[in-house]
């Protein structure tokens, strides 16, 4: 696509419950940025009947996603994209992605072309040049980096939230989901290890690409919003002062057209919460100590005490 204006995919990675949906929704209020949700769910389940877009309409008839799909299908095949998502979904496919455009990579170039067609279809229909994908998978992020070209720029934003807040949030969610109430045994150990594993894997996969990788801490957006938004603004070469001022004023940000991802997308609007430190009182002392033993060194690496 040599004559097309360049589009940028902003690929957001984070451990679950780290605020990436809220931050992406807020960034999506900028006139040049479109928050698309978790794009790995396209075409399935996002484009199958029964899925509701955050605008309230079925995804199949939504005023935004229906034309996106039409545009995609002008030059690419939905069935092939479906096969790609099966072939390249998980960690096992990472070696094939890392081989990228070498002859050994077999069908990767076609996958890369379909990824770009999808991103470009969204950019054209939204009229925006930066598309936010919060799929989070490391393999997909590397696939984007391998697919990068003069017409497709790729940036990775790694959002880290204090692991103790993540553990508390995931335990609370589990307690709501499990009807019997109470936590599963070892929940804190498991969530602490998952927090370490996810965040370290993102550092290993993306952290060396300093021109394409930025790590931010969720807490910095309430502690020092000027600096936090300024870092993203420089990373993306855009002016985020309007967005930053709205966050500082406590504004609510409407979710728009998001057909896949976090359930927050169906809540209509989101706000940047004041710094969440419930864990200091709600996460039992013994669990705080367990987190410190399992994850303390990683937390310090990210600047947490
Ligand atoms: Zn919609």
Short mmCIF file of C-alpha atoms and ligand atoms in Angstrom, two decimals:
data_model
loop_
_atom_site.label_atom_id
_atom_site.label_comp_id
_atom_site.label_asym_id
_atom_site.label_seq_id
_atom_site.Cartn_x
_atom_site.Cartn_y
_atom_site.Cartn_z
CA UNK A 1 0.00 0.00 0.00
CA UNK A 2 2.64 2.52 -1.04
CA UNK A 3 0.37 5.51 -1.64
CA UNK A 4 -1.65 5.25 1.57
CA UNK A 5 -0.95 7.71 4.38
CA UNK A 6 0.82 5.96 7.26
CA UNK A 7 -1.29 4.65 10.11
CA UNK A 8 -0.03 3.79 13.59
CA UNK A 9 -1.09 0.84 15.68
CA UNK A 10 -0.71 1.59 19.38
CA UNK A 11 -0.53 -1.86 20.92
CA UNK A 12 -1.34 -1.78 24.64
CA UNK A 13 0.01 -4.57 26.85
CA UNK A 14 -0.62 -5.08 30.55
CA UNK A 15 -1.37 -7.67 33.17
CA UNK A 16 -5.19 -8.00 33.58
CA UNK A 17 -6.87 -5.44 35.89
CA UNK A 18 -4.19 -2.84 35.25
CA UNK A 19 -6.40 -0.06 33.90
CA UNK A 20 -5.47 -0.42 30.22
CA UNK A 21 -9.12 -0.18 29.09
CA UNK A 22 -9.66 3.04 31.02
CA UNK A 23 -6.42 4.58 29.75
CA UNK A 24 -7.13 3.50 26.15
CA UNK A 25 -10.65 4.94 26.30
CA UNK A 26 -9.23 8.23 27.54
CA UNK A 27 -6.58 8.31 24.79
CA UNK A 28 -9.32 7.48 22.28
CA UNK A 29 -10.96 10.85 23.02
CA UNK A 30 -8.12 12.54 21.12
CA UNK A 31 -9.15 13.59 17.58
CA UNK A 32 -6.36 11.47 16.00
CA UNK A 33 -6.83 8.31 18.10
CA UNK A 34 -9.41 5.52 17.82
CA UNK A 35 -9.75 2.95 20.62
CA UNK A 36 -10.80 -0.30 18.90
CA UNK A 37 -10.70 -2.77 21.85
CA UNK A 38 -9.14 -6.22 21.67
CA UNK A 39 -8.69 -6.73 17.95
CA UNK A 40 -7.67 -10.38 18.25
CA UNK A 41 -11.39 -11.05 18.72
CA UNK A 42 -11.99 -10.04 15.11
CA UNK A 43 -13.42 -11.83 13.25
CA UNK A 44 -14.46 -14.23 15.99
CA UNK A 45 -16.32 -13.72 18.24
CA UNK A 46 -16.65 -10.00 17.47
CA UNK A 47 -18.10 -10.39 13.97
CA UNK A 48 -20.44 -13.28 14.69
CA UNK A 49 -24.13 -12.65 15.45
CA UNK A 50 -25.03 -11.97 19.06
CA UNK A 51 -22.14 -9.68 19.96
CA UNK A 52 -23.07 -6.18 21.06
CA UNK A 53 -20.94 -3.13 20.31
CA UNK A 54 -20.44 -0.62 23.14
CA UNK A 55 -22.67 1.77 21.13
CA UNK A 56 -25.56 -0.56 22.03
CA UNK A 57 -26.16 -2.03 18.54
CA UNK A 58 -25.31 -5.57 17.44
CA UNK A 59 -21.76 -5.55 16.07
CA UNK A 60 -23.05 -6.92 12.76
CA UNK A 61 -25.23 -3.84 12.14
CA UNK A 62 -23.24 -1.18 14.04
CA UNK A 63 -22.79 1.98 11.97
CA UNK A 64 -19.05 1.84 12.47
CA UNK A 65 -18.06 -1.84 12.34
CA UNK A 66 -20.30 -2.86 9.42
CA UNK A 67 -18.50 -0.53 6.97
CA UNK A 68 -15.12 -1.54 8.48
CA UNK A 69 -15.88 -5.15 7.64
CA UNK A 70 -17.04 -4.23 4.12
CA UNK A 71 -13.86 -2.27 3.53
CA UNK A 72 -11.70 -5.11 4.87
CA UNK A 73 -13.43 -7.58 2.56
CA UNK A 74 -12.65 -5.49 -0.51
CA UNK A 75 -9.05 -6.68 -0.44
CA UNK A 76 -8.82 -9.38 2.25
CA UNK A 77 -10.61 -12.53 3.28
CA UNK A 78 -12.38 -12.83 6.64
CA UNK A 79 -12.02 -16.62 6.64
CA UNK A 80 -8.25 -16.30 6.18
CA UNK A 81 -8.10 -13.82 9.06
CA UNK A 82 -10.01 -16.33 11.15
CA UNK A 83 -7.40 -18.99 10.30
CA UNK A 84 -4.62 -16.52 11.19
CA UNK A 85 -6.11 -15.96 14.63
CA UNK A 86 -6.06 -19.73 15.17
CA UNK A 87 -2.49 -20.08 13.85
CA UNK A 88 -0.94 -17.10 15.60
CA UNK A 89 -2.96 -16.76 18.76
CA UNK A 90 -0.76 -18.12 21.51
CA UNK A 91 2.82 -18.40 22.73
CA UNK A 92 3.47 -21.57 20.71
CA UNK A 93 3.34 -19.51 17.52
CA UNK A 94 5.90 -16.97 18.78
CA UNK A 95 8.90 -18.63 17.02
CA UNK A 96 7.09 -18.44 13.68
CA UNK A 97 6.33 -14.76 14.31
CA UNK A 98 9.94 -14.02 15.28
CA UNK A 99 11.08 -15.49 11.97
CA UNK A 100 8.91 -12.77 10.51
CA UNK A 101 9.63 -12.07 6.90
CA UNK A 102 12.40 -14.64 6.47
CA UNK A 103 11.74 -17.47 3.98
CA UNK A 104 11.25 -19.84 6.94
CA UNK A 105 8.20 -17.92 8.09
CA UNK A 106 5.95 -19.44 5.40
CA UNK A 107 2.58 -17.70 5.57
CA UNK A 108 3.52 -14.88 7.93
CA UNK A 109 3.71 -12.17 5.24
CA UNK A 110 0.06 -12.82 4.30
CA UNK A 111 -0.92 -12.57 7.96
CA UNK A 112 1.02 -9.32 8.26
CA UNK A 113 -0.77 -7.96 5.21
CA UNK A 114 -4.17 -8.86 6.66
CA UNK A 115 -3.29 -7.21 9.98
CA UNK A 116 -2.41 -4.03 8.12
CA UNK A 117 -5.61 -4.20 6.06
CA UNK A 118 -7.67 -4.52 9.24
CA UNK A 119 -5.91 -1.59 10.92
CA UNK A 120 -6.16 0.51 7.77
CA UNK A 121 -9.89 -0.27 7.36
CA UNK A 122 -10.50 0.95 10.91
CA UNK A 123 -8.36 4.06 10.31
CA UNK A 124 -10.19 4.94 7.10
CA UNK A 125 -13.69 4.48 8.55
CA UNK A 126 -12.86 6.35 11.78
CA UNK A 127 -10.88 9.08 10.02
CA UNK A 128 -8.15 8.66 12.65
CA UNK A 129 -4.51 7.78 12.15
CA UNK A 130 -3.66 6.07 15.45
CA UNK A 131 -5.55 2.86 16.27
CA UNK A 132 -5.40 1.41 19.79
CA UNK A 133 -5.49 -2.39 20.14
CA UNK A 134 -5.64 -3.73 23.72
CA UNK A 135 -5.35 -7.44 22.81
CA UNK A 136 -2.36 -7.69 25.22
CA UNK A 137 -0.96 -10.96 23.84
CA UNK A 138 2.82 -10.90 23.43
CA UNK A 139 2.73 -12.89 20.19
CA UNK A 140 0.34 -10.47 18.52
CA UNK A 141 2.49 -7.54 19.61
CA UNK A 142 5.56 -9.13 18.03
CA UNK A 143 3.50 -9.87 14.91
CA UNK A 144 2.71 -6.16 14.62
CA UNK A 145 6.40 -5.28 15.03
CA UNK A 146 7.34 -7.75 12.29
CA UNK A 147 4.52 -6.39 10.11
CA UNK A 148 5.68 -2.78 10.56
CA UNK A 149 6.39 -0.92 7.33
CA UNK A 150 6.57 2.69 6.13
CA UNK A 151 2.77 2.61 5.87
CA UNK A 152 2.17 0.80 9.21
CA UNK A 153 3.93 2.22 12.24
CA UNK A 154 3.86 0.19 15.43
CA UNK A 155 4.20 1.44 19.01
CA UNK A 156 3.88 -0.65 22.16
CA UNK A 157 2.53 0.92 25.36
CA UNK A 158 3.15 -1.19 28.47
CA UNK A 159 0.84 -0.22 31.34
CA UNK A 160 1.93 -1.38 34.79
CA UNK A 161 -0.25 -1.11 37.88
CA UNK A 162 0.95 -1.74 41.43
CA UNK A 163 0.81 -5.55 41.72
CA UNK A 164 -0.80 -5.41 45.15
CA UNK A 165 -3.72 -3.49 43.66
CA UNK A 166 -3.91 -6.00 40.82
CA UNK A 167 -3.95 -8.96 43.23
CA UNK A 168 -6.71 -7.37 45.34
CA UNK A 169 -8.75 -6.47 42.26
CA UNK A 170 -8.47 -9.98 40.79
CA UNK A 171 -9.32 -11.61 44.12
CA UNK A 172 -12.38 -9.38 44.49
CA UNK A 173 -13.47 -10.24 40.96
CA UNK A 174 -13.01 -13.94 41.68
CA UNK A 175 -15.05 -13.64 44.87
CA UNK A 176 -17.87 -12.06 42.86
CA UNK A 177 -17.70 -14.75 40.21
CA UNK A 178 -17.46 -17.75 42.54
CA UNK A 179 -20.97 -18.20 43.90
CA UNK A 180 -19.84 -19.88 47.08
CA UNK A 181 -18.01 -16.72 48.07
CA UNK A 182 -14.53 -16.53 49.48
CA UNK A 183 -11.29 -16.93 47.63
CA UNK A 184 -9.81 -19.98 46.03
CA UNK A 185 -6.79 -21.19 47.94
CA UNK A 186 -3.49 -19.74 46.77
CA UNK A 187 -5.21 -16.93 44.83
CA UNK A 188 -2.67 -14.37 46.00
CA UNK A 189 0.27 -16.60 45.07
CA UNK A 190 -1.20 -17.31 41.64
CA UNK A 191 -2.06 -13.68 40.84
CA UNK A 192 1.33 -12.47 42.10
CA UNK A 193 3.12 -14.94 39.82
CA UNK A 194 0.90 -14.01 36.87
CA UNK A 195 1.65 -10.32 37.46
CA UNK A 196 5.39 -11.00 37.45
CA UNK A 197 5.20 -13.30 34.42
CA UNK A 198 3.09 -10.98 32.27
CA UNK A 199 5.05 -7.83 33.00
CA UNK A 200 8.50 -9.42 32.64
CA UNK A 201 7.49 -11.09 29.38
CA UNK A 202 6.50 -7.69 27.96
CA UNK A 203 9.84 -6.21 29.00
CA UNK A 204 11.69 -9.11 27.34
CA UNK A 205 9.58 -9.03 24.16
CA UNK A 206 9.39 -5.29 23.62
CA UNK A 207 11.65 -3.48 26.07
CA UNK A 208 14.72 -3.44 23.85
CA UNK A 209 12.92 -1.60 21.04
CA UNK A 210 13.35 1.75 22.74
CA UNK A 211 11.98 3.77 19.84
CA UNK A 212 8.81 1.66 19.81
CA UNK A 213 8.26 0.86 23.49
CA UNK A 214 7.06 2.98 26.38
CA UNK A 215 6.30 1.78 29.89
CA UNK A 216 3.96 3.81 32.08
CA UNK A 217 2.63 3.24 35.58
CA UNK A 218 -1.11 3.65 36.03
CA UNK A 219 -0.60 5.48 39.32
CA UNK A 220 1.42 8.20 37.58
CA UNK A 221 -1.69 9.42 35.73
CA UNK A 222 -3.20 10.60 39.02
CA UNK A 223 0.05 11.41 40.86
CA UNK A 224 1.69 13.43 38.10
CA UNK A 225 -0.65 13.64 35.08
CA UNK A 226 1.41 16.37 33.39
CA UNK A 227 4.47 14.19 33.15
CA UNK A 228 2.56 10.95 32.44
CA UNK A 229 0.63 12.39 29.49
CA UNK A 230 3.68 14.28 28.27
CA UNK A 231 5.62 11.03 27.98
CA UNK A 232 2.87 9.44 25.85
CA UNK A 233 2.52 12.62 23.80
CA UNK A 234 6.23 12.57 22.91
CA UNK A 235 6.10 8.83 22.23
CA UNK A 236 3.24 9.31 19.73
CA UNK A 237 4.31 12.78 18.50
CA UNK A 238 0.91 14.29 19.27
CA UNK A 239 -0.46 16.96 21.61
CA UNK A 240 -2.32 15.38 24.55
CA UNK A 241 -2.78 18.55 26.62
CA UNK A 242 -6.54 18.65 26.00
CA UNK A 243 -6.97 15.04 27.11
CA UNK A 244 -4.76 15.63 30.14
CA UNK A 245 -6.77 18.68 31.21
CA UNK A 246 -10.01 16.72 30.97
CA UNK A 247 -8.56 13.97 33.17
CA UNK A 248 -7.41 16.56 35.69
CA UNK A 249 -10.95 18.01 35.70
CA UNK A 250 -12.36 14.55 36.51
CA UNK A 251 -14.22 14.22 33.20
CA UNK A 252 -16.04 11.04 32.11
CA UNK A 253 -14.96 9.60 28.75
CA UNK A 254 -17.54 7.86 26.55
CA UNK A 255 -16.52 4.42 25.28
CA UNK A 256 -17.60 4.72 21.61
CA UNK A 257 -17.52 1.66 19.31
CA UNK A 258 -15.71 -1.18 21.05
CA UNK A 259 -16.86 -4.67 20.10
CA UNK A 260 -14.43 -6.81 22.06
CA UNK A 261 -12.60 -6.73 25.32
CA UNK A 262 -13.06 -5.71 28.92
CA UNK A 263 -16.64 -5.54 30.24
CA UNK A 264 -15.99 -1.86 31.07
CA UNK A 265 -16.65 -1.23 27.38
CA UNK A 266 -20.37 -1.78 28.05
CA UNK A 267 -20.48 0.75 30.89
CA UNK A 268 -21.02 3.77 28.62
CA UNK A 269 -18.28 6.00 30.03
CA UNK A 270 -15.17 5.68 32.18
CA UNK A 271 -13.17 7.92 34.50
CA UNK A 272 -9.58 7.85 35.67
CA UNK A 273 -10.02 6.87 39.30
CA UNK A 274 -8.16 8.72 42.00
CA UNK A 275 -5.17 6.68 43.05
CA UNK A 276 -6.47 3.32 44.17
CA UNK A 277 -4.65 2.20 47.30
CA UNK A 278 -7.41 0.02 48.80
CA UNK A 279 -4.89 -2.79 48.93
CA UNK A 280 -3.18 -1.11 51.91
CA UNK A 281 -6.27 -1.76 54.05
CA UNK A 282 -8.10 -4.56 52.19
CA UNK A 283 -5.32 -6.94 51.22
CA UNK A 284 -4.48 -8.95 54.34
CA UNK A 285 -0.99 -8.45 55.79
CA UNK A 286 -0.05 -12.06 55.12
CA UNK A 287 -0.96 -11.62 51.46
CA UNK A 288 1.03 -8.40 51.23
CA UNK A 289 4.03 -10.29 52.61
CA UNK A 290 3.50 -13.14 50.15
CA UNK A 291 3.39 -10.65 47.28
CA UNK A 292 6.62 -9.05 48.53
CA UNK A 293 8.38 -12.42 48.58
CA UNK A 294 7.15 -13.53 45.14
CA UNK A 295 7.02 -10.24 43.28
CA UNK A 296 8.91 -7.68 45.36
CA UNK A 297 11.98 -7.56 43.14
CA UNK A 298 9.88 -7.11 40.00
CA UNK A 299 7.81 -4.41 41.71
CA UNK A 300 11.02 -2.53 42.62
CA UNK A 301 12.17 -2.83 39.01
CA UNK A 302 9.03 -0.86 38.04
CA UNK A 303 9.59 1.72 40.77
CA UNK A 304 7.19 0.47 43.46
CA UNK A 305 8.27 0.47 47.09
ZN1 LIG B 1 -20.93 0.43 17.49
#
